Amino acid sequence: MIASCLCYLLLPAARLFRALSDAFFTCRKNALLAKSSSTQVEGDFAMAPRAPDQEECEGLLQQWREEGSSQVLLTSSEGPLVDKGLAQSSLALLMDNPGEQDAASEDKWSSRQLSDLRAAENLEEPFPEVLGEEPLPEIEGPMWAAVPMQTGPQFADCAVLPVGALAAEQWEEDPAVVAWSIAPEPVPLEEAPIWTFGDLGQLQPPPVEIPYHEILWREWEDFSTQPDAQGLEAGDGPQFQFTLMSYNILAQDLMQQSSELYLHCHPDILSWNYRFANLMQEFQHWDPDILCLQEVQEDHYWEQLEPSLRMMGFTCFYKRRTGCKTDGCAVCYKPTRFRLLCASPVEYLRPGLELLNRDNVGLVLLLQPLVPEGLGQVSVAPLCVANTHVLYNPRRGDVKLAQMAILLAEVDKVARLSDGSHCPIILCGDLNSVPDSPLYNFIRDGELQYHGMPAWKVSGQEDFSHQLYQRKLQAPLWPSSLGITDCCQYITSCHPKRSERLKYGRDFLLRFRFCDVACQRPAGLVLMEGVTDSKPERPAGWAEPVLEEDTVEPEPVLPRTIGTIQHCLHLTSVYTHFLPQHGRPEVTTMPLGFGMTVDYIFFSAESCDNGNRADRRLYQDGTLKLLGRLSLLSEEILWAANGLPNPFCSSDHLCLLASFGMKVTSP
């Protein structure tokens, strides 16, 4: 009788307990369903332990599919604290052994539900004891942590606990749980990153984010001893040292016209204000003495670049492209290191000549190095610096060769000394040609046989051999009216301007003071005593006159070689175009994701012919010596930084930087 009464008294309490448990289980399922996609829900519930009423769970799942998750999401958003508490406890409940179906496991399940409800009211309160259940023992084990990974379709919607909530608690060392999300090593709470639910993954350790400046790390390759404080190197003799940078900075107008080339870049890093700040940081960091820039937009140059560079101590010269183009080339130098002797802008456009109908330009400066006053009476040879950006079109190699011939003719004129030799020359810029192409070999070797060569092959940028029609180069490449010989020299440089035939100077007139014609008596002259009756005497030592034939000098005839062009400037490249430590070629730009080299710095030096074509940095000693260079990068390294431009490098080209030394001679 007493037992029956106790049963009737305990029956309402049991029903109340069961109702609370069912309500909590339903609320928790709704929260999990709201955080998961339809393809992931079945897997989540398959991992959860089956309650005695399995049909109810399946019914809730079917109802969620029919009505959608919008209402569930609205319900879960009304109580953020409850949702957070459910999220903290859902993982342990889902990972319990699904095979426990006995009464003991059911009681344990219900007790955990009440514990979760209390934790939802006070998240900072530890899990209390419920219905006499002993607290979970503290075990020596690894800590739980949320681990980011590469997002895949199978893990896209997995719900993972925040690190902050898990780091303060320890869970039962279930084998399935440990294998799923155990962290490799304990992470201190203050150093652990906090990720949002949508960006979390599992199974893989967090990838270490390497800064861009470490990915794009470029080493300085030193080929000389350490210079002294005055910039002069001790060794065989004092040297005037300077650095030169060549950089295609990507004009903003050109970038916007070809926006499809920069879809891989975030729009913020493509804005001119961001790029301008990055470019100025590069200039300040490397601090070159001479700066040669290509693709310099005219309004940006006058409004921002030139004033900023002037504040950095540069004197700048700018040449805009002809026609309606808005960009051009600039050469800047520090007046504390050099004095300007002359500046020659070069235009490749020749109206009426189909071969030279493009708007590309160049700029040639002749600079005089300034040595410190403490060295006494010493001198340094002038330095000729040429900067250009030739045509890009890969199919028009004939235009590229003609433009380069005009630039070399201007360099030959500016750099020529009185004795016929040339001062040291540095030629740099964007030549839109790859290494070992015919154009590259022409600059380096000084000769090119072009007759019958396909025009696309000159630059080597692309292979058009599959096309049926191919433009081929014919000799002569340019007409004589251009005024440039096949040796890339102006006609006036090869044939000095002939003297005028009629010069009435003092010496010329004195030749007629005592001539034989003046000593002859004219016929019909009236004889006057003391006036016309005497004959002038021939002065002593007056030679007999020699009659000179009045012949007209013929115009000079230009010798034209058949299908061959040459130059005598003896140029070689600063870079070897190969990275032996990586086994990859150097690249200076990445158009359409393919790395190639199109930017160069050539300087006056003759390569030593030792039979080893792989080592191109073997030069004979001359007036100009290469002392160091800034290493380039491989295509794989640039891809690791998301190509070019990127947040660190704000151009689609890499800058080139080299250090040179010039001999200092005594008078």
XYZ file of C-alpha atoms in Angstrom:
667
model
C 0.000 0.000 0.000
C 2.754 2.422 0.910
C 4.666 1.471 -2.211
C 1.580 2.113 -4.362
C 1.125 5.556 -2.811
C 4.768 6.410 -3.477
C 4.372 5.333 -7.090
C 1.339 7.620 -7.566
C 3.226 10.486 -5.911
C 6.333 9.976 -8.098
C 4.358 9.560 -11.325
C 3.683 13.316 -11.877
C 7.313 14.136 -11.118
C 8.490 11.551 -13.657
C 6.116 12.884 -16.296
C 7.308 16.427 -15.611
C 10.918 15.302 -15.899
C 10.143 13.516 -19.151
C 8.431 16.586 -20.569
C 11.395 18.806 -19.707
C 13.744 16.323 -21.331
C 11.685 16.119 -24.519
C 11.397 19.907 -24.727
C 15.136 20.352 -24.351
C 15.883 17.672 -26.913
C 13.542 19.310 -29.418
C 15.046 22.761 -28.877
C 18.521 21.384 -29.286
C 17.673 19.620 -32.513
C 16.224 22.815 -33.924
C 19.420 24.710 -33.100
C 21.564 22.056 -34.762
C 19.297 21.952 -37.799
C 19.555 25.725 -38.159
C 23.371 25.487 -38.239
C 23.473 22.659 -40.790
C 22.507 22.201 -44.412
C 19.943 19.668 -45.588
C 22.679 17.309 -46.760
C 24.406 17.397 -43.395
C 21.409 16.927 -41.100
C 21.105 13.217 -41.578
C 24.745 12.720 -40.712
C 24.429 14.811 -37.556
C 21.460 12.894 -36.277
C 23.024 9.614 -37.213
C 25.812 10.409 -34.756
C 23.389 11.296 -31.933
C 22.249 8.611 -29.461
C 18.766 7.346 -30.215
C 16.182 8.240 -27.604
C 13.419 5.712 -26.872
C 11.035 7.689 -29.195
C 12.956 7.482 -32.458
C 9.907 8.257 -34.589
C 9.636 11.697 -32.982
C 13.170 12.598 -34.123
C 12.473 11.478 -37.677
C 9.229 13.446 -37.677
C 11.010 16.621 -36.632
C 13.569 16.110 -39.399
C 10.819 15.700 -42.007
C 9.031 18.795 -40.696
C 12.181 20.880 -41.015
C 12.653 19.794 -44.621
C 9.052 20.665 -45.525
C 8.787 24.046 -43.813
C 12.371 25.256 -44.382
C 14.906 26.569 -41.960
C 13.744 30.186 -41.926
C 11.450 29.752 -38.945
C 14.031 27.735 -37.089
C 16.675 30.346 -37.660
C 14.292 33.029 -36.361
C 13.583 31.004 -33.252
C 17.230 30.325 -32.554
C 18.198 33.979 -32.997
C 15.804 35.121 -30.272
C 17.925 33.648 -27.516
C 21.647 34.022 -28.186
C 22.624 32.862 -24.735
C 20.608 29.712 -25.001
C 21.970 29.058 -28.458
C 25.525 29.484 -27.214
C 24.900 27.149 -24.320
C 23.411 24.547 -26.615
C 26.359 24.868 -28.985
C 28.778 24.249 -26.125
C 27.064 21.051 -25.073
C 25.874 19.701 -28.423
C 29.214 18.198 -29.408
C 29.559 15.987 -26.339
C 25.938 14.778 -26.614
C 26.285 13.984 -30.303
C 29.484 12.035 -29.741
C 28.071 9.674 -27.086
C 27.899 5.971 -27.846
C 24.752 5.470 -29.991
C 24.399 1.859 -28.878
C 23.397 2.587 -25.282
C 19.662 1.964 -25.127
C 19.253 0.781 -21.557
C 17.611 2.667 -18.674
C 20.897 3.665 -17.145
C 22.036 5.433 -20.309
C 18.595 7.092 -20.549
C 18.902 8.473 -17.021
C 22.392 9.690 -17.793
C 21.079 11.392 -20.951
C 18.316 13.162 -18.994
C 20.713 14.375 -16.345
C 22.909 15.931 -18.978
C 19.936 17.711 -20.446
C 19.175 19.369 -17.095
C 22.842 20.259 -16.807
C 22.714 21.922 -20.219
C 19.640 23.925 -19.225
C 21.396 25.270 -16.169
C 24.500 26.056 -18.192
C 22.363 28.065 -20.612
C 21.211 30.310 -17.756
C 24.737 30.919 -16.524
C 27.462 30.124 -19.066
C 30.285 30.766 -16.634
C 28.922 28.308 -14.092
C 30.575 24.876 -14.290
C 28.470 21.781 -14.826
C 26.821 20.901 -11.448
C 25.889 17.529 -10.131
C 22.390 16.444 -11.188
C 20.358 13.676 -9.478
C 23.329 12.396 -7.586
C 25.548 12.055 -10.618
C 29.200 12.416 -9.822
C 31.063 15.191 -11.618
C 33.255 14.318 -14.559
C 36.763 13.479 -13.368
C 39.606 15.724 -14.424
C 41.901 13.775 -16.672
C 45.339 14.366 -18.048
C 44.700 14.803 -21.739
C 44.956 17.117 -24.685
C 42.770 20.169 -24.894
C 40.018 20.693 -27.420
C 40.535 23.401 -29.995
C 38.840 24.594 -33.120
C 41.105 23.872 -36.067
C 40.811 25.780 -39.381
C 41.186 23.813 -42.599
C 40.640 24.048 -46.323
C 36.892 24.260 -46.749
C 35.478 21.316 -48.661
C 31.950 20.305 -49.541
C 31.950 17.541 -46.981
C 33.021 19.850 -44.129
C 31.411 23.090 -45.205
C 28.654 23.079 -42.609
C 30.245 21.313 -39.660
C 29.543 23.078 -36.356
C 32.710 23.434 -34.264
C 32.999 24.926 -30.837
C 34.833 28.210 -30.221
C 38.255 27.911 -28.695
C 37.359 30.217 -25.829
C 34.548 27.952 -24.649
C 36.469 24.722 -25.042
C 39.768 25.776 -23.565
C 38.248 26.156 -20.094
C 36.758 22.661 -20.043
C 37.868 19.076 -20.486
C 35.759 16.358 -21.959
C 35.636 12.624 -21.772
C 38.413 11.073 -23.820
C 36.155 9.308 -26.249
C 38.247 7.746 -29.080
C 35.938 9.062 -31.801
C 36.007 12.574 -30.390
C 39.777 12.605 -29.910
C 40.348 11.441 -33.485
C 38.000 14.089 -34.821
C 39.221 17.398 -33.430
C 42.144 17.048 -31.066
C 44.649 19.856 -31.323
C 48.309 18.944 -31.988
C 49.553 20.948 -29.016
C 47.909 22.982 -26.264
C 47.443 26.594 -27.320
C 47.479 29.296 -24.642
C 44.186 31.062 -24.316
C 45.570 34.527 -24.964
C 47.365 33.384 -28.151
C 44.578 31.243 -29.601
C 42.785 32.887 -32.524
C 39.017 33.198 -32.335
C 37.284 32.253 -35.560
C 33.627 32.540 -36.487
C 31.542 29.427 -36.982
C 31.403 29.743 -40.745
C 35.205 29.770 -41.188
C 35.988 26.756 -39.057
C 37.065 23.355 -40.255
C 38.438 20.180 -38.742
C 41.127 17.545 -38.909
C 43.966 19.743 -40.238
C 46.371 21.979 -38.294
C 45.960 25.729 -38.847
C 48.018 26.948 -41.817
C 50.640 29.490 -40.836
C 50.023 32.773 -42.653
C 53.366 33.951 -43.992
C 53.643 37.723 -44.479
C 53.980 38.913 -48.054
C 57.348 40.471 -47.415
C 58.645 37.047 -46.363
C 57.116 35.255 -49.347
C 58.506 37.869 -51.723
C 61.841 38.072 -49.950
C 64.524 39.208 -52.382
C 68.172 38.809 -51.484
C 70.908 41.257 -52.325
C 73.669 39.548 -54.305
C 76.948 41.294 -53.545
C 79.806 40.958 -56.050
C 82.220 43.380 -54.389
C 83.761 44.335 -51.075
C 82.046 46.580 -48.570
C 82.228 50.270 -49.644
C 83.460 52.951 -47.353
C 81.501 55.847 -45.918
C 82.111 58.077 -48.958
C 80.687 55.502 -51.373
C 84.109 54.571 -52.748
C 85.410 51.028 -52.782
C 88.865 50.117 -51.651
C 90.713 47.673 -53.898
C 92.685 48.101 -57.081
C 91.619 51.737 -57.095
C 88.903 54.057 -55.878
C 85.505 53.690 -57.484
C 82.448 55.883 -57.703
C 79.548 53.684 -56.593
C 75.881 54.242 -57.300
C 72.662 52.262 -57.532
C 70.105 52.280 -60.338
C 66.497 51.027 -60.268
C 64.314 50.229 -63.264
C 60.613 49.800 -62.569
C 57.415 49.512 -64.614
C 54.930 50.914 -62.089
C 51.719 50.110 -64.067
C 49.830 53.198 -65.142
C 46.362 53.368 -63.611
C 44.707 54.128 -66.948
C 46.257 51.069 -68.577
C 45.212 48.887 -65.657
C 41.603 50.035 -65.927
C 41.597 49.497 -69.681
C 42.727 45.881 -69.171
C 40.816 45.112 -65.987
C 40.349 41.461 -67.029
C 44.048 40.894 -66.294
C 43.590 41.776 -62.620
C 40.507 39.795 -61.601
C 42.619 37.875 -59.083
C 43.282 41.077 -57.103
C 41.095 42.617 -54.450
C 39.742 45.978 -55.673
C 41.181 47.798 -52.668
C 44.795 46.995 -53.566
C 44.223 48.229 -57.140
C 43.294 51.763 -56.133
C 45.900 54.369 -57.026
C 46.131 55.793 -53.496
C 47.030 52.373 -52.115
C 49.465 51.650 -54.932
C 51.105 55.073 -54.751
C 51.844 54.647 -51.035
C 53.361 51.212 -51.683
C 55.503 52.492 -54.553
C 56.866 55.358 -52.491
C 57.745 52.917 -49.712
C 59.727 50.840 -52.205
C 61.592 53.901 -53.446
C 62.415 54.980 -49.907
C 63.468 51.485 -48.864
C 65.901 50.829 -51.720
C 66.938 54.494 -52.055
C 68.509 54.355 -55.553
C 70.677 57.138 -56.951
C 69.077 56.832 -60.396
C 65.438 55.869 -60.925
C 64.112 54.802 -64.342
C 60.330 54.399 -64.466
C 57.989 53.152 -67.176
C 54.207 53.463 -67.508
C 54.147 56.697 -65.544
C 50.748 58.342 -65.914
C 51.144 62.019 -66.743
C 48.692 63.513 -64.236
C 49.950 61.245 -61.455
C 53.508 62.253 -62.294
C 52.977 66.008 -62.063
C 50.544 65.928 -59.138
C 52.081 63.240 -56.891
C 55.174 61.416 -58.129
C 57.366 64.348 -59.128
C 56.682 66.414 -55.961
C 57.248 63.370 -53.745
C 60.436 62.358 -55.527
C 61.674 65.949 -55.402
C 61.213 65.889 -51.625
C 63.277 62.694 -51.574
C 66.126 64.544 -53.295
C 65.561 63.622 -56.959
C 65.620 65.728 -60.084
C 63.162 64.253 -62.580
C 62.742 64.256 -66.360
C 59.583 62.956 -67.998
C 58.591 62.101 -71.564
C 54.954 61.290 -72.313
C 54.057 58.970 -75.151
C 53.008 60.656 -78.356
C 49.446 60.827 -79.621
C 46.617 60.536 -77.111
C 48.484 58.249 -74.705
C 48.497 59.300 -71.059
C 51.652 57.550 -69.805
C 55.346 57.746 -70.492
C 58.868 57.261 -69.145
C 60.737 59.116 -66.424
C 64.382 59.254 -65.378
C 65.220 60.685 -61.956
C 68.638 61.228 -60.431
C 70.048 62.729 -57.261
C 71.809 66.030 -57.933
C 74.050 65.378 -54.949
C 75.576 62.445 -56.868
C 75.311 63.544 -60.517
C 75.288 66.674 -62.630
C 73.212 66.788 -65.794
C 75.121 67.310 -69.038
C 72.276 66.807 -71.506
C 68.841 65.204 -71.773
C 67.423 63.840 -75.037
C 63.826 62.669 -75.367
C 63.311 60.037 -78.070
C 60.149 59.611 -80.103
C 59.708 56.492 -82.202
C 56.745 57.836 -84.173
C 57.608 58.787 -87.756
C 54.577 60.132 -89.619
C 54.144 58.521 -93.025
C 56.321 55.510 -92.152
C 54.237 52.373 -91.541
C 57.047 50.648 -89.665
C 57.198 53.436 -87.064
C 53.583 54.438 -86.517
C 53.437 53.674 -82.774
C 53.566 56.115 -79.865
C 56.317 54.569 -77.743
C 59.107 56.807 -76.441
C 62.451 56.764 -74.705
C 64.627 59.098 -72.666
C 68.441 59.436 -72.732
C 70.410 61.403 -70.116
C 74.125 62.134 -69.906
C 75.196 62.518 -66.276
C 78.479 63.573 -64.768
C 79.297 61.779 -61.485
C 80.295 64.061 -58.607
C 83.161 62.776 -56.493
C 83.791 63.942 -52.918
C 85.949 67.041 -52.594
C 88.357 65.329 -50.222
C 89.739 63.114 -52.979
C 91.563 65.972 -54.658
C 91.875 66.439 -58.403
C 90.196 63.281 -59.685
C 87.655 62.737 -62.402
C 85.071 60.188 -63.445
C 83.863 59.552 -66.965
C 80.328 60.658 -67.838
C 77.507 58.154 -67.622
C 74.834 57.697 -70.283
C 71.480 56.406 -68.972
C 68.751 55.334 -71.404
C 65.219 54.336 -70.418
C 62.487 53.085 -72.728
C 59.282 51.079 -73.066
C 59.014 49.477 -76.505
C 55.892 48.178 -78.217
C 54.070 45.264 -76.582
C 52.430 43.654 -79.651
C 54.063 40.189 -79.875
C 53.361 39.971 -83.623
C 55.227 43.171 -84.563
C 58.850 42.316 -83.961
C 59.819 44.497 -86.902
C 58.474 47.542 -85.049
C 60.378 46.552 -81.913
C 63.662 46.283 -83.837
C 63.158 49.657 -85.523
C 62.358 51.328 -82.204
C 65.435 49.796 -80.607
C 67.596 50.965 -83.539
C 66.434 54.561 -83.009
C 67.211 54.363 -79.272
C 70.669 52.858 -79.907
C 71.418 55.591 -82.458
C 70.519 58.258 -79.890
C 72.651 56.542 -77.236
C 75.531 56.333 -79.703
C 75.289 60.088 -80.341
C 74.992 61.096 -76.668
C 77.639 58.716 -75.320
C 80.236 59.289 -78.062
C 83.409 60.981 -76.844
C 85.741 63.217 -78.831
C 88.103 60.346 -79.611
C 85.275 58.259 -81.111
C 84.862 55.916 -78.125
C 81.835 55.745 -75.847
C 81.430 56.606 -72.190
C 79.826 54.002 -69.870
C 76.237 53.220 -70.858
C 73.269 51.812 -68.939
C 70.202 50.888 -70.985
C 67.136 49.740 -69.083
C 63.389 49.480 -69.373
C 60.517 47.254 -70.421
C 61.608 45.781 -73.757
C 58.672 43.357 -74.119
C 61.063 40.588 -75.170
C 62.129 37.427 -73.379
C 65.728 36.294 -72.752
C 67.535 34.619 -75.662
C 65.052 36.092 -78.127
C 66.515 37.660 -81.307
C 65.940 41.167 -79.938
C 67.653 40.291 -76.652
C 70.596 38.694 -78.456
C 70.889 41.723 -80.729
C 71.313 44.052 -77.745
C 73.764 41.764 -75.989
C 75.778 40.435 -78.957
C 75.632 43.536 -81.157
C 74.472 41.795 -84.333
C 71.313 40.240 -85.758
C 70.578 38.596 -89.093
C 66.896 39.228 -89.509
C 66.097 38.655 -93.185
C 63.283 36.127 -93.560
C 62.673 35.876 -89.794
C 58.994 35.721 -88.705
C 58.066 38.969 -86.985
C 56.556 37.199 -83.951
C 59.847 35.414 -83.307
C 61.773 38.642 -82.651
C 60.468 39.093 -79.097
C 59.689 35.447 -78.268
C 56.665 36.396 -76.185
C 54.237 34.044 -77.915
C 54.430 31.258 -80.479
C 52.420 31.965 -83.632
C 54.044 29.287 -85.784
C 50.692 27.551 -86.185
C 49.198 30.495 -88.071
C 48.998 30.234 -91.812
C 49.971 33.851 -92.533
C 53.103 35.125 -90.824
C 54.682 38.531 -91.361
C 58.363 38.104 -92.204
C 61.149 40.658 -91.993
C 62.535 41.924 -95.291
C 65.804 43.729 -95.974
C 66.278 46.592 -95.604
C 64.265 46.765 -92.422
C 63.839 50.566 -92.557
C 64.301 53.032 -95.411
C 67.312 55.303 -95.747
C 65.053 58.294 -95.192
C 65.016 57.398 -91.485
C 68.599 58.705 -91.342
C 69.940 55.683 -89.441
C 72.461 53.196 -90.783
C 72.385 49.451 -90.335
C 74.972 49.988 -87.577
C 72.340 51.903 -85.549
C 74.063 55.258 -85.966
C 72.836 58.571 -87.284
C 74.162 59.476 -90.708
C 75.707 62.684 -89.349
C 77.675 60.652 -86.820
C 79.135 58.419 -89.513
C 79.824 61.225 -92.017
C 80.750 64.532 -90.411
C 79.036 67.513 -91.940
C 81.113 68.674 -94.954
C 82.455 72.205 -94.998
C 80.549 74.788 -96.930
C 82.173 75.598 -100.324
C 81.711 79.329 -99.908
C 83.424 80.662 -96.828
C 84.459 84.296 -97.003
C 86.756 84.478 -94.025
C 89.853 86.591 -93.662
C 92.219 83.834 -94.712
C 90.125 83.109 -97.767
C 90.093 86.755 -98.893
C 93.862 87.219 -98.343
C 94.456 84.617 -100.976
C 93.317 87.141 -103.590
C 95.502 90.043 -102.406
C 98.325 89.314 -104.825
C 96.948 87.123 -107.527
C 98.211 86.874 -111.137
C 95.000 88.316 -112.495
C 95.496 91.434 -110.407
C 99.020 91.865 -111.848
C 97.859 91.779 -115.460
C 97.213 95.096 -117.199
C 93.623 95.297 -118.320
C 93.091 95.967 -122.020
C 92.091 99.545 -122.833
C 93.504 100.925 -119.603
C 94.480 104.581 -120.111
C 98.166 105.143 -119.466
C 98.662 107.698 -116.739
C 102.109 108.589 -115.541
C 102.765 107.590 -111.999
C 99.425 105.818 -111.802
C 98.939 103.172 -114.455
C 102.321 103.091 -116.013
C 103.913 100.730 -113.430
C 103.414 97.019 -112.880
C 103.079 95.601 -109.377
C 105.869 93.363 -108.323
C 105.326 89.772 -107.154
C 106.014 89.489 -103.406
C 108.920 87.343 -102.384
C 107.908 83.808 -101.529
C 104.589 84.038 -103.279
C 103.919 80.643 -104.751
C 102.472 80.140 -108.144
C 98.667 79.774 -107.993
C 97.115 76.362 -108.481
C 93.796 76.322 -110.211
C 91.260 74.269 -108.209
C 88.513 72.467 -110.027
C 85.089 73.581 -108.958
C 83.620 70.143 -108.327
C 80.489 69.415 -106.321
C 80.958 66.868 -103.524
C 78.626 63.878 -103.943
C 76.170 62.973 -101.235
C 77.431 60.230 -98.903
C 76.327 56.756 -99.838
C 75.194 54.605 -96.883
C 76.480 51.071 -97.055
C 73.518 48.749 -96.403
C 74.265 45.221 -95.308
C 71.867 42.613 -96.600
C 69.556 41.510 -93.796
C 71.908 42.348 -90.898
C 71.876 45.104 -88.283
C 74.652 45.870 -85.805
C 75.701 48.189 -83.015
C 79.026 48.789 -81.273
C 77.961 49.657 -77.708
C 79.055 46.364 -76.082
C 76.142 45.841 -73.681
C 75.413 42.923 -71.402
C 72.651 42.102 -68.914
C 72.842 42.577 -65.162
C 70.726 39.461 -64.562
C 71.374 35.876 -65.647
C 67.623 35.121 -65.979
C 67.910 31.851 -64.039
C 67.749 30.968 -60.342
C 70.178 28.081 -59.759
C 69.136 27.653 -56.113
C 65.517 27.091 -57.181
C 66.117 25.512 -60.568
C 63.640 27.948 -62.093
C 63.893 30.901 -64.484
C 63.655 34.436 -63.163
C 60.488 36.367 -63.890
C 59.788 40.079 -63.805
C 56.073 40.032 -64.667
C 53.097 37.639 -64.730
C 50.637 38.466 -67.527
C 47.610 36.145 -67.471
C 49.265 34.080 -64.758
C 52.365 33.111 -66.772
C 55.694 34.380 -65.489
C 58.260 35.799 -67.891
C 61.133 38.264 -68.036
C 60.651 41.419 -70.136
C 62.448 44.040 -67.973
C 66.214 44.477 -68.203
C 69.207 46.509 -67.145
C 72.014 46.411 -69.721
C 75.375 48.060 -69.101
C 78.675 48.570 -70.883
C 80.852 45.489 -70.508
C 82.093 42.749 -72.756
C 81.389 39.143 -71.861
C 84.354 36.834 -71.566
C 84.206 33.967 -74.019
C 85.138 31.008 -71.843
C 82.840 28.476 -73.464
C 80.505 28.381 -70.483
C 77.301 29.933 -71.792
C 75.450 29.228 -68.532
C 77.473 31.804 -66.593
C 76.827 35.161 -68.205
C 78.234 37.264 -65.381
C 81.841 36.936 -66.525
C 82.919 40.303 -67.888
C 86.140 41.977 -68.779
C 87.173 44.785 -66.494
C 86.064 48.129 -67.834
C 85.127 51.601 -66.780
C 81.768 50.342 -65.446
C 81.679 47.373 -63.089
C 78.707 45.491 -61.659
C 78.953 45.409 -57.853
C 75.629 43.850 -56.834
C 72.013 43.267 -57.757
C 68.649 42.585 -56.144
C 67.636 38.998 -56.861
C 64.484 38.254 -58.805
C 61.832 35.634 -58.023
C 60.426 32.529 -59.666
C 56.904 32.026 -60.921
C 56.075 29.606 -58.096
C 57.049 32.125 -55.426
C 54.904 34.821 -57.008
C 51.942 32.456 -57.177
C 52.299 31.883 -53.437
C 51.647 35.629 -53.041
C 48.616 35.538 -55.376
C 50.593 36.792 -58.366
C 51.095 40.422 -59.316
C 49.922 42.926 -58.161
C 49.443 41.895 -54.543
C 49.195 43.743 -51.207
C 52.976 44.005 -51.008
C 53.955 44.705 -54.639
C 51.637 47.253 -56.246
C 52.673 46.731 -59.867
C 52.397 43.857 -62.299
C 56.186 44.051 -62.689
C 59.013 43.578 -60.209
C 61.550 46.335 -59.742
C 65.139 45.770 -60.911
C 67.983 47.167 -58.815
C 71.725 47.043 -59.443
C 74.840 48.631 -57.975
C 77.715 49.799 -60.182
C 81.199 51.148 -59.740
C 83.081 53.548 -62.018
C 86.815 54.072 -62.016
C 88.109 57.292 -60.551
C 91.116 58.552 -62.481
C 93.675 61.242 -61.721
C 94.375 63.999 -64.274
